PDB file of C-alpha atoms in Angstrom:
ATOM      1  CA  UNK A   1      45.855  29.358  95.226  1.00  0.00           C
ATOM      2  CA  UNK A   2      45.952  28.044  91.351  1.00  0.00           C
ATOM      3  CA  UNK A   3      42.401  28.324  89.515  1.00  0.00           C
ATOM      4  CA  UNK A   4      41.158  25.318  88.409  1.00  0.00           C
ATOM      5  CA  UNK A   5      38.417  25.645  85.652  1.00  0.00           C
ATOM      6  CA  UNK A   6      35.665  23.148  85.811  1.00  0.00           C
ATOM      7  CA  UNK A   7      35.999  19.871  83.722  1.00  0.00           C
ATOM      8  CA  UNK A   8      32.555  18.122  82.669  1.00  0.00           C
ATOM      9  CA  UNK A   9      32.674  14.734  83.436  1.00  0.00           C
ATOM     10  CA  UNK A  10      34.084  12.531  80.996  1.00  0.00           C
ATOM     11  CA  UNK A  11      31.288  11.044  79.434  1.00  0.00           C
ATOM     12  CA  UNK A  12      29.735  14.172  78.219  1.00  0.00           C
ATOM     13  CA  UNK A  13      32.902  15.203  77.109  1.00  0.00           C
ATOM     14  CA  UNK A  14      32.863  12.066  74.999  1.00  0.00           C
ATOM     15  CA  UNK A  15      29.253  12.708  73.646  1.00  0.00           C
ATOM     16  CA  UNK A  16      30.128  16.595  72.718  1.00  0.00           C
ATOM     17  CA  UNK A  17      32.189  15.056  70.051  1.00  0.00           C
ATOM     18  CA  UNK A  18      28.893  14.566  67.951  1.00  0.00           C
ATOM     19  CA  UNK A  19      28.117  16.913  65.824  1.00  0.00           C
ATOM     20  CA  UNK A  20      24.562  16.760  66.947  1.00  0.00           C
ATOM     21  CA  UNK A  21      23.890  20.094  64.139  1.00  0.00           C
ATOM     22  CA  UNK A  22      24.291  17.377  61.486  1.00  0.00           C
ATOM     23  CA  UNK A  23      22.326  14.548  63.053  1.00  0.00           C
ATOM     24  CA  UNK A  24      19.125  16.832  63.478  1.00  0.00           C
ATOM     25  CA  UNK A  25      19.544  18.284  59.518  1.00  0.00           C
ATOM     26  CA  UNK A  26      19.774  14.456  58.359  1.00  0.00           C
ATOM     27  CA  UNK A  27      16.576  13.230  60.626  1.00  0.00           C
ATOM     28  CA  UNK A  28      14.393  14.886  58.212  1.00  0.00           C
ATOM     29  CA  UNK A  29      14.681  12.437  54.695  1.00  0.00           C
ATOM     30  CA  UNK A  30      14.405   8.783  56.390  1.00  0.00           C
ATOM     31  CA  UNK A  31      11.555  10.635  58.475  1.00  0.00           C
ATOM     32  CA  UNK A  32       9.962  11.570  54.729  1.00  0.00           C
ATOM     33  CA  UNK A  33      10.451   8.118  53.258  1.00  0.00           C
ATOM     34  CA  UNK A  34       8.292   6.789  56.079  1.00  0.00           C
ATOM     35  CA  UNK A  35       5.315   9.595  56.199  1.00  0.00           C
ATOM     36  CA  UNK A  36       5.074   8.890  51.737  1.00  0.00           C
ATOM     37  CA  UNK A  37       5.374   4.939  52.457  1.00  0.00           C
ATOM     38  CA  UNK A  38       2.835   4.995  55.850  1.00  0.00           C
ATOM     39  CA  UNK A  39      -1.332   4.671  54.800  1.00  0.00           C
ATOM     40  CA  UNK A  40      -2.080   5.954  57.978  1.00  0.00           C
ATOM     41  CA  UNK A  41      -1.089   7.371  61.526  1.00  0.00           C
ATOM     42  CA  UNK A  42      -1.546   5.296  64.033  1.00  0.00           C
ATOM     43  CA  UNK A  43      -0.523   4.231  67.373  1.00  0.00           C
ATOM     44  CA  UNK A  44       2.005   1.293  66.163  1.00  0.00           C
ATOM     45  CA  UNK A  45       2.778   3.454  63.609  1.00  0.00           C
ATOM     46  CA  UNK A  46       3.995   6.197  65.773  1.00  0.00           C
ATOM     47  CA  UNK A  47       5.726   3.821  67.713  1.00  0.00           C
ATOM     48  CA  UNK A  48       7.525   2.674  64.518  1.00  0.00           C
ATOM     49  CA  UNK A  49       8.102   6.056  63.415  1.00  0.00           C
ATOM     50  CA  UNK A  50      10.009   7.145  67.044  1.00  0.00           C
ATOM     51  CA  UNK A  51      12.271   3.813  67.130  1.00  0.00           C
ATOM     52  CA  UNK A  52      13.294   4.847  63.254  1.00  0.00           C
ATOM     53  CA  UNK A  53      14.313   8.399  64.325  1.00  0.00           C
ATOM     54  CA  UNK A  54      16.390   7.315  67.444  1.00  0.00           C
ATOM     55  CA  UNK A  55      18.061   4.242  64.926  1.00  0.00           C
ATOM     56  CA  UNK A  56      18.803   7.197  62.221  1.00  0.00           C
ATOM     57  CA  UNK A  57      20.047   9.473  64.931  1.00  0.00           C
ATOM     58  CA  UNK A  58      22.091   6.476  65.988  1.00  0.00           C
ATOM     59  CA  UNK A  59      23.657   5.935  62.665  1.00  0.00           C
ATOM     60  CA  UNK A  60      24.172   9.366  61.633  1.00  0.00           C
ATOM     61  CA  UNK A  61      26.018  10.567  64.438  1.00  0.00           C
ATOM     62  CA  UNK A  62      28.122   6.871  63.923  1.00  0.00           C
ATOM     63  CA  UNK A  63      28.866   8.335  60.305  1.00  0.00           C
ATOM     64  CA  UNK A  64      30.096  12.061  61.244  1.00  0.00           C
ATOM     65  CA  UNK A  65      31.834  10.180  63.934  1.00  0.00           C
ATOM     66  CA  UNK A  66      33.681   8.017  61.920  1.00  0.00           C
ATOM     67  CA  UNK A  67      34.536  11.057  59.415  1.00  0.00           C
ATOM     68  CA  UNK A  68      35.941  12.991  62.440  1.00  0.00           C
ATOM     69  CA  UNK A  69      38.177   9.954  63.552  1.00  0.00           C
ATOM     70  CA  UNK A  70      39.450   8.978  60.359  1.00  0.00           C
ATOM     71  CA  UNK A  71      40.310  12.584  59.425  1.00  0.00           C
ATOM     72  CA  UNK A  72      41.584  14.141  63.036  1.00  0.00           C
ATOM     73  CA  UNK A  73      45.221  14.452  61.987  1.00  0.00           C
ATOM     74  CA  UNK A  74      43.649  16.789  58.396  1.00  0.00           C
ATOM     75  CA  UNK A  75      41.485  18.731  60.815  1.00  0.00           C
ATOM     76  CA  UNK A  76      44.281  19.298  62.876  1.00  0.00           C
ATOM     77  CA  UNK A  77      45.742  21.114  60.565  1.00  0.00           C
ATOM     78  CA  UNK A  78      42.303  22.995  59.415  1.00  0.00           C
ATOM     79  CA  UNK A  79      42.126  26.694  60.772  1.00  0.00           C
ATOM     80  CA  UNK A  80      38.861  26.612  60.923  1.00  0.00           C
ATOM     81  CA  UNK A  81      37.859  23.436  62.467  1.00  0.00           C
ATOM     82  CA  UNK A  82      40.949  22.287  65.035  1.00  0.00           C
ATOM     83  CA  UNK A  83      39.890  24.283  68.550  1.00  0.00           C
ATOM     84  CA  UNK A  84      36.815  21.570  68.131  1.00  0.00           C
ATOM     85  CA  UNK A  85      39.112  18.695  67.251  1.00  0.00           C
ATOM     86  CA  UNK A  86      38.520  15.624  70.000  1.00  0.00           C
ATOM     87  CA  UNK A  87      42.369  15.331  70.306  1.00  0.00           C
ATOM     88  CA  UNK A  88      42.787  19.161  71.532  1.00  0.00           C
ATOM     89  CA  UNK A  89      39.794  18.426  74.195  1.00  0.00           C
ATOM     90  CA  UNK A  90      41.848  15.995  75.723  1.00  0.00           C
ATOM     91  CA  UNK A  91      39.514  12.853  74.184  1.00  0.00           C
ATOM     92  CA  UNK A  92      41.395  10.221  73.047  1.00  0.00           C
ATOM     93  CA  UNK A  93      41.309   8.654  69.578  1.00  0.00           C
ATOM     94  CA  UNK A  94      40.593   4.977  70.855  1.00  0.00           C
ATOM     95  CA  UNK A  95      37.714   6.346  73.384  1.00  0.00           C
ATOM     96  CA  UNK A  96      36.125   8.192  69.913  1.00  0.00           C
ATOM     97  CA  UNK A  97      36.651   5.035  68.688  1.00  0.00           C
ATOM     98  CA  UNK A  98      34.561   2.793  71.533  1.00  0.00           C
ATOM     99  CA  UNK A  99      31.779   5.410  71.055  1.00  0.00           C
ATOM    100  CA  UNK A 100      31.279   5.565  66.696  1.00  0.00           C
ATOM    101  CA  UNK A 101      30.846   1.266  67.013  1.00  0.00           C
ATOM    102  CA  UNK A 102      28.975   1.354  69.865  1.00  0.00           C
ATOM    103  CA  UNK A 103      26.241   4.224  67.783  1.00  0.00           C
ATOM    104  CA  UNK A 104      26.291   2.104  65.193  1.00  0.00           C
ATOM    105  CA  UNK A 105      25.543  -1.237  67.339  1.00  0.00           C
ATOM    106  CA  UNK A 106      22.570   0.947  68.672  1.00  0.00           C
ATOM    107  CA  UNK A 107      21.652   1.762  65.649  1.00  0.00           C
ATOM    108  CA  UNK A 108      21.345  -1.946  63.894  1.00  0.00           C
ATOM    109  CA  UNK A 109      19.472  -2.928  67.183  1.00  0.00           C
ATOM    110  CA  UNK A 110      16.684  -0.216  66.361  1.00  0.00           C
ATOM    111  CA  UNK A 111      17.002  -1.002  63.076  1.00  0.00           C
ATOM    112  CA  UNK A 112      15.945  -5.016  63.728  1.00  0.00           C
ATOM    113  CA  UNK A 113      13.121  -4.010  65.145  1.00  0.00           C
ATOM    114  CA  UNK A 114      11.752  -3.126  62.396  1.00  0.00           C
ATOM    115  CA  UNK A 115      12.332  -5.687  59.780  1.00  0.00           C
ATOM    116  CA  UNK A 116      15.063  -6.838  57.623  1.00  0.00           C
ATOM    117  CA  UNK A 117      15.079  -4.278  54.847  1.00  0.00           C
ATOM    118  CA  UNK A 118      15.249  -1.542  57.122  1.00  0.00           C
ATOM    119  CA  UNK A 119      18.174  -3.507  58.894  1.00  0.00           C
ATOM    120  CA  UNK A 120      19.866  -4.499  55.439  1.00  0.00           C
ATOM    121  CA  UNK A 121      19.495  -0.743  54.398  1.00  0.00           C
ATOM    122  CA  UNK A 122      20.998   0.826  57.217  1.00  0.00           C
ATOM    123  CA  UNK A 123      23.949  -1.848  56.828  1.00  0.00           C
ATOM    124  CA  UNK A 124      24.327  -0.642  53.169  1.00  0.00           C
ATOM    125  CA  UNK A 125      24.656   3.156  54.742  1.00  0.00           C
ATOM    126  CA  UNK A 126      27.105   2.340  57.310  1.00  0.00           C
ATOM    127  CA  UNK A 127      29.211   0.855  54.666  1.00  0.00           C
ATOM    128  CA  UNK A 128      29.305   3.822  52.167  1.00  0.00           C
ATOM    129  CA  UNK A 129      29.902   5.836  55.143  1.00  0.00           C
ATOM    130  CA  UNK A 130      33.369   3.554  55.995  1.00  0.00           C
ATOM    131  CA  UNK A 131      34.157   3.403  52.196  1.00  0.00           C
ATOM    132  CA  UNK A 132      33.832   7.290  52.126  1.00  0.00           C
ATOM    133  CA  UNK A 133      35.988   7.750  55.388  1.00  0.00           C
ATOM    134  CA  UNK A 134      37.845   4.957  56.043  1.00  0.00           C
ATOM    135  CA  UNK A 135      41.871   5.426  56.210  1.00  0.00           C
ATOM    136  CA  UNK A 136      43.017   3.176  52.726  1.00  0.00           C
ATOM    137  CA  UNK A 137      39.931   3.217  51.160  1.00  0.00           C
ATOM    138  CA  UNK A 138      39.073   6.802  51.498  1.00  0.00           C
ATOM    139  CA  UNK A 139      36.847   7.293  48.606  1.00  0.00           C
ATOM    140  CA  UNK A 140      36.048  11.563  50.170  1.00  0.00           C
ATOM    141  CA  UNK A 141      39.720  12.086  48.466  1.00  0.00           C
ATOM    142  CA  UNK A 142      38.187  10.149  45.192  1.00  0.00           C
ATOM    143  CA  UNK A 143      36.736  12.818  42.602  1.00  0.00           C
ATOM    144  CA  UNK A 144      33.193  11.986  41.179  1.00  0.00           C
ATOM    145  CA  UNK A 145      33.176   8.743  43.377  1.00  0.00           C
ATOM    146  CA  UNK A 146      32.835  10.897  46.244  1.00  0.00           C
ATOM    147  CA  UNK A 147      29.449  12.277  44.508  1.00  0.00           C
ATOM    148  CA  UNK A 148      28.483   9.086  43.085  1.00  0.00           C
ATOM    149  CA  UNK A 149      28.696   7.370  46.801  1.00  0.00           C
ATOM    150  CA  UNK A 150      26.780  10.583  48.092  1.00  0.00           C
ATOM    151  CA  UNK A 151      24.154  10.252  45.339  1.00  0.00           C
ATOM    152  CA  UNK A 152      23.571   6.130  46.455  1.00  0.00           C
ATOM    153  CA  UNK A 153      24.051   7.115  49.811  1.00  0.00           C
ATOM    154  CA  UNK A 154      20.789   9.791  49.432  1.00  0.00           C
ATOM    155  CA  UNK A 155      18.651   7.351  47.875  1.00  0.00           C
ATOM    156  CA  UNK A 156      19.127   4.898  51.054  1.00  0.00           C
ATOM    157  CA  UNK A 157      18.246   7.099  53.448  1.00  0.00           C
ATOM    158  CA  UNK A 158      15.253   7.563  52.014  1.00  0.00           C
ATOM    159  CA  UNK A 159      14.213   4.203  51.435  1.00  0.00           C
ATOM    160  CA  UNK A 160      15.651   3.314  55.025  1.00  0.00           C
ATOM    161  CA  UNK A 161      12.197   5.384  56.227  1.00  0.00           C
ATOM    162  CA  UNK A 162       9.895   4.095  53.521  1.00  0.00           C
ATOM    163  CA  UNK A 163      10.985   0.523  54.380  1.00  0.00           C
ATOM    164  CA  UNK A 164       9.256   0.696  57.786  1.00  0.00           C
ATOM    165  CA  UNK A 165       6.286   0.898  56.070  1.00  0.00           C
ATOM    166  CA  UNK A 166       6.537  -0.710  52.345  1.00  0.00           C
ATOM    167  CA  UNK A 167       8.785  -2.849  50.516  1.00  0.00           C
ATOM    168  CA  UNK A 168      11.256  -0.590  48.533  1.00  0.00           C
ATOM    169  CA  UNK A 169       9.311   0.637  45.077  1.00  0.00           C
ATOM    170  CA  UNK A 170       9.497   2.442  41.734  1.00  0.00           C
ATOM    171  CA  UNK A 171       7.255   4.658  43.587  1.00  0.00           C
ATOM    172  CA  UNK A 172       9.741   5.597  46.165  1.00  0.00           C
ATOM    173  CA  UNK A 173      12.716   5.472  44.318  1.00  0.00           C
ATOM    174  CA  UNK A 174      11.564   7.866  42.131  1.00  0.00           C
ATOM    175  CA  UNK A 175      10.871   9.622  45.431  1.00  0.00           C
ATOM    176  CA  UNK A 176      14.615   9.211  46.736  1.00  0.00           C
ATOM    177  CA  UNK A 177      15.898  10.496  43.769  1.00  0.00           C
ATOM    178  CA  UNK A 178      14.818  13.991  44.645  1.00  0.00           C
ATOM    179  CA  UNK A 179      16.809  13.654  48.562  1.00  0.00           C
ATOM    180  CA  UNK A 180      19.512  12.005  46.624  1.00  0.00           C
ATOM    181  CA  UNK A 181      20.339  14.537  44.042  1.00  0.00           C
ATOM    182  CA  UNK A 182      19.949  17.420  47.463  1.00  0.00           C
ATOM    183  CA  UNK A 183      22.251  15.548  49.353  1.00  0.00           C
ATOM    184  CA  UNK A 184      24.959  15.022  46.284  1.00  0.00           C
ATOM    185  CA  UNK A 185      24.848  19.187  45.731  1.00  0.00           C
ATOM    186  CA  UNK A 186      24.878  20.035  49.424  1.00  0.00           C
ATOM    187  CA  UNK A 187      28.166  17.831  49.486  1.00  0.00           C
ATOM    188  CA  UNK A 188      29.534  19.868  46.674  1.00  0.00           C
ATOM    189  CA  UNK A 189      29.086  23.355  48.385  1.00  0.00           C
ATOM    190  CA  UNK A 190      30.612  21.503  51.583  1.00  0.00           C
ATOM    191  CA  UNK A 191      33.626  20.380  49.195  1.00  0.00           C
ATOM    192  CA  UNK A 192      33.217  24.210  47.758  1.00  0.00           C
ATOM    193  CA  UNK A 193      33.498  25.990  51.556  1.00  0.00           C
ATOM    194  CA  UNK A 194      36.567  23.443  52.409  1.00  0.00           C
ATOM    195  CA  UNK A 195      38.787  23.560  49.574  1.00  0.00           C
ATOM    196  CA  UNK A 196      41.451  25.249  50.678  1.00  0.00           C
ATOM    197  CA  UNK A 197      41.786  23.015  54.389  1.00  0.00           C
ATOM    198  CA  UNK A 198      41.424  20.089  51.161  1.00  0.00           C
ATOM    199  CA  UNK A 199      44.136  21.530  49.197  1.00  0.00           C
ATOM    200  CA  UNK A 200      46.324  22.003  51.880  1.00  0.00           C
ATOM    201  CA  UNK A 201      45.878  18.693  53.484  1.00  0.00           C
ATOM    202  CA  UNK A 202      45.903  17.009  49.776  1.00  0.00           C
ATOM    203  CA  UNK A 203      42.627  15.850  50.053  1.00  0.00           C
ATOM    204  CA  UNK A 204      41.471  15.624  45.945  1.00  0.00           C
ATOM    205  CA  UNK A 205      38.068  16.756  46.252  1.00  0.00           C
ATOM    206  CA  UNK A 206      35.981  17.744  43.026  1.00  0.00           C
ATOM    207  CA  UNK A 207      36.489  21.023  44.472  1.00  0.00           C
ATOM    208  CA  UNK A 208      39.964  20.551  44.293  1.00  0.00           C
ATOM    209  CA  UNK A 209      40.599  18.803  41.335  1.00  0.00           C
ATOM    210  CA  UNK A 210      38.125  21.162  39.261  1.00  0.00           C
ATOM    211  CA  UNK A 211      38.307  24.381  40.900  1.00  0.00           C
ATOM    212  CA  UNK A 212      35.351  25.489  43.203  1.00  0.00           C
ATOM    213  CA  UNK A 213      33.568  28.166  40.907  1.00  0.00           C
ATOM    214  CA  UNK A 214      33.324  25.141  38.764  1.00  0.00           C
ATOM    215  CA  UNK A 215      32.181  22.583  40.835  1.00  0.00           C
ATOM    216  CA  UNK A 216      29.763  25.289  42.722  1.00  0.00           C
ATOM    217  CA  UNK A 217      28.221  26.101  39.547  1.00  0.00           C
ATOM    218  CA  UNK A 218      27.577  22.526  39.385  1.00  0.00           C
ATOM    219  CA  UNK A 219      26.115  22.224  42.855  1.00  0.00           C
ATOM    220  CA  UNK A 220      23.903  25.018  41.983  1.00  0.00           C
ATOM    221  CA  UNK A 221      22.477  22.837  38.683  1.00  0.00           C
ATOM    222  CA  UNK A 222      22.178  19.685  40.657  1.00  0.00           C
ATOM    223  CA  UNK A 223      19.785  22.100  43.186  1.00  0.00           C
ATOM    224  CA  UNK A 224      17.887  22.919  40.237  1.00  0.00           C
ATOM    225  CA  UNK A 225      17.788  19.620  38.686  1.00  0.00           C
ATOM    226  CA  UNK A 226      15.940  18.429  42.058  1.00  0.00           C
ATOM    227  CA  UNK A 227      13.575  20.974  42.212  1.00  0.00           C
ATOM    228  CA  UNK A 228      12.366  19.937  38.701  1.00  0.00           C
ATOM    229  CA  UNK A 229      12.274  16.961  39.002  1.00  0.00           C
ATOM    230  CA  UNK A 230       9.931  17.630  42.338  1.00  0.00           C
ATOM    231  CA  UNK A 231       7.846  19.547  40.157  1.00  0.00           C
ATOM    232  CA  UNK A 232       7.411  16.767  38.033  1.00  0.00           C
ATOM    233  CA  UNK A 233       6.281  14.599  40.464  1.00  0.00           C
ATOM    234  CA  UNK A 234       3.962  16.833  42.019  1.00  0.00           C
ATOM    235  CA  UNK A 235       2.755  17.379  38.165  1.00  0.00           C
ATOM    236  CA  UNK A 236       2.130  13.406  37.556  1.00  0.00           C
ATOM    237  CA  UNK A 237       0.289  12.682  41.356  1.00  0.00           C
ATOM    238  CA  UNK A 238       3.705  11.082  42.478  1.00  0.00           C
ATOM    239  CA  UNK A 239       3.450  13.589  45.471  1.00  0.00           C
ATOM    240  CA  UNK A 240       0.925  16.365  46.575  1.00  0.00           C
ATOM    241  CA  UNK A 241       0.905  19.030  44.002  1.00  0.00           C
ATOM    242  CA  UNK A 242       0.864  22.401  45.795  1.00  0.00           C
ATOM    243  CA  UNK A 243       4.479  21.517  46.447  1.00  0.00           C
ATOM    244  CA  UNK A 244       5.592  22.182  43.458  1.00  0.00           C
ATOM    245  CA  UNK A 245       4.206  25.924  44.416  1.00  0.00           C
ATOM    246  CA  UNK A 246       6.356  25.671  47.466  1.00  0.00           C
ATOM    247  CA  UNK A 247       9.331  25.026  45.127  1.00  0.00           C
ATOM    248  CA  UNK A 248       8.446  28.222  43.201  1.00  0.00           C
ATOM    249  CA  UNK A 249       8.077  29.910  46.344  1.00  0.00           C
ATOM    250  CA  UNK A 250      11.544  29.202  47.169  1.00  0.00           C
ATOM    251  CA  UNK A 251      13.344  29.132  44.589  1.00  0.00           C
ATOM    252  CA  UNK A 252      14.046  32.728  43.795  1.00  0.00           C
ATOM    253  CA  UNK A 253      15.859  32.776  47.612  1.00  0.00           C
ATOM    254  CA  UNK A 254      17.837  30.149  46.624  1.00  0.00           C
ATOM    255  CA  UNK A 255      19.060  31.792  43.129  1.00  0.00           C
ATOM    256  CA  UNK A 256      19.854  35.371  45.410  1.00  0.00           C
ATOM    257  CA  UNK A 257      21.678  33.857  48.038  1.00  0.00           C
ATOM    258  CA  UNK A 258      23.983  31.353  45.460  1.00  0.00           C
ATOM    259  CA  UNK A 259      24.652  34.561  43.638  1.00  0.00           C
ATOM    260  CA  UNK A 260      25.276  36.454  46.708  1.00  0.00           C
ATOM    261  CA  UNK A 261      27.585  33.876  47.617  1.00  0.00           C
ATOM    262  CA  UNK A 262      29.375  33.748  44.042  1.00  0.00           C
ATOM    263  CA  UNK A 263      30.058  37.840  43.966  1.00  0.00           C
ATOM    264  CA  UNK A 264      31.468  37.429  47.381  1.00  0.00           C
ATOM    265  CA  UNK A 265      34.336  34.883  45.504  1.00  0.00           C
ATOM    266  CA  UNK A 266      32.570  32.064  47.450  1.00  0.00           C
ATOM    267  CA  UNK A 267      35.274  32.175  50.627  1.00  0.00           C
ATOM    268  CA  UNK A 268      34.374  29.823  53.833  1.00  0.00           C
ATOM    269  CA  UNK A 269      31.953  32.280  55.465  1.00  0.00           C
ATOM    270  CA  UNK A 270      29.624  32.867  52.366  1.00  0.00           C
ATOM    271  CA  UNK A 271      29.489  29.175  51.815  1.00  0.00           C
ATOM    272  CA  UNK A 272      29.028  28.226  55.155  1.00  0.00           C
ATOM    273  CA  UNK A 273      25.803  30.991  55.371  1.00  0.00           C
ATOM    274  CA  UNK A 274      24.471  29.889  51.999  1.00  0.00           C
ATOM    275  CA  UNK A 275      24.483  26.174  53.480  1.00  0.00           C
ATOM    276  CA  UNK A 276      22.360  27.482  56.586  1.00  0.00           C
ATOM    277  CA  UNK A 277      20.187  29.725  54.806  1.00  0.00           C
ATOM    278  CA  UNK A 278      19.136  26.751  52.181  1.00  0.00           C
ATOM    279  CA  UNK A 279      19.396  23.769  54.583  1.00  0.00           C
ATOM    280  CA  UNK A 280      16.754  26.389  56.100  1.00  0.00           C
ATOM    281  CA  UNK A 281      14.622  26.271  52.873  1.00  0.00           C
ATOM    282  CA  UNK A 282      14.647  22.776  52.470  1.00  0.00           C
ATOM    283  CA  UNK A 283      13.666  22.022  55.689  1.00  0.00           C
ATOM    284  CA  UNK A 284      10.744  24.180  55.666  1.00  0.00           C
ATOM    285  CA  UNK A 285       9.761  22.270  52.487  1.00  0.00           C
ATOM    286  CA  UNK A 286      10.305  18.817  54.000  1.00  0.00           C
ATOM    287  CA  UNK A 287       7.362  20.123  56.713  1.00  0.00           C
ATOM    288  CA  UNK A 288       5.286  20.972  54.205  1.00  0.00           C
ATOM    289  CA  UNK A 289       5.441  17.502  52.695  1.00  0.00           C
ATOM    290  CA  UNK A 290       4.877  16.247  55.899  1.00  0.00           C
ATOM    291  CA  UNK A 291       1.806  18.205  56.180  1.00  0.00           C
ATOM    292  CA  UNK A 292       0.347  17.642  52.672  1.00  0.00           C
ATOM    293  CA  UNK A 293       0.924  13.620  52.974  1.00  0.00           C
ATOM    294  CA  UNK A 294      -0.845  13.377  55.896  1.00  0.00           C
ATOM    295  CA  UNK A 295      -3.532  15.363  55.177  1.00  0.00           C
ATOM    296  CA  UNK A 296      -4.127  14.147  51.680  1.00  0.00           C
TER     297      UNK A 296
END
């Protein structure tokens, strides 16, 4: 008698190939831009709020989707990252395919619902996302671009939230700047933990091209850069104060684990549990926001 292990059925097979990690992490900034833009919470509002979190979920898992198809053959060859590859789960690359178009139709469906800047917005981020992955085009391999397209990219996902609710402002860019300049130094530390799958797949991240004690110190500065400019904001009424206490609170954390991580010689594992431990921080912070806007 052979043994014959048990094989899920093919459509959950499919869906494990989203990294559904990421798509929770990268609910939490669209879900901001709508609490700061919303005057109050109410039954159509809540309604509103739950048709933008399954359009983001939607589009983000369209995005990692798309990075994971257009890169297989360079996470193939990545140590770290090919037992998970689709390909080696016997998923094939056309059936990924179906699935990252039909997430982001999905998506642009919620996203009609609930107006046209909110629809036009999420356009704009499903186009960075193809000029970041996209085979040809392939602007991750492009260093500085790569950080510039991250740094637009952060400011639209906020305003994709605070569009539900208001017409894009000074108010809220000023806002998105603070999610925008996370996102562009948590993509650093990502090119900072992959270098050496980058290197050896010739992938020219900054990381790459500039070294990655280099480019981590300046992940850490854009960090700190953010928090400022939060406490700034909280300083001139632009959002509740006391969170510029929470960035105080957390900040010292922050500073031990990035050393931590830099005496270690920053290899994958230190990176990776310096990205948990502050995508940890942050999100605690983002519920505290929550919090303080509603209750102001």
């Amino acid at each position: 008698m052979t043994d014959r292990s048990p094989v899920a059925p093919w459509a959950l097979r499919l869906l494990s190939c989203i990294r559904f990690d990421e798509v929770l992490v990268l609910q939490g900034t669209p879900l901001l831009g709508a609490v700061f833009a919303m005057s109050q919470l109410t039954n159509q509002s809540v309604m509103a709020l739950m048709l933008l979190a399954a359009g983001n979920a939607f589009l983000v898992a369209h995005v990692f989707l798309l990075n994971d198809w257009a890169g297989v053959h360079q996470d193939l060859r990545d140590p770290a990252r090919s037992a998970g590859v689709f390909l080696n789960r016997g998923i094939r690359r056309h059936e990924v395919a179906a699935l990252l178009l039909l997430l982001l139709l999905l998506s642009l469906m919620a996203f009609s619902q609930l107006g046209p800047a909110t629809l036009g917005l999420g356009l704009m981020i499903a186009v960075a996302s193809a000029l970041y992955s996209v085979p040809h085009v392939y602007m991750k391999g492009v260093p500085l671009v790569s950080s510039a397209l991250h740094l637009v990219s952060g400011v639209l996902h906020f305003l994709l939230g605070y569009s539900v609710f208001r017409s894009p402002d000074i108010h809220g860019l000023q806002i998105a700047l603070f999610f925008a300049v996370i996102f562009s130094a948590g993509h650093l530390t990502q090119e900072v933990r992959d270098r050496e799958a980058d290197l050896g797949n010739g992938i020219h991240t900054n990381a790459v091209k500039f070294g990655k004690k280099r480019v981590f110190i300046v992940s850490f500065a854009l960090f700190n850069f953010a928090d400022a400019l939060l406490i700034l904001l909280a300083l001139n009424g632009a959002v509740p104060q006391g969170l510029a206490l929470v960035v105080a609170a957390i900040y010292p954390l922050h500073l031990h684990w990035t050393l931590q991580a830099m005496r270690e010689g920053l290899p994958f594992q230190s990176v990776r549990r310096l990205q948990i431990r502050y995508r940890a921080l942050y999100a605690g912070m983002g519920a505290v926001m929550i919090m303080s806007v509603l209750l102001t």
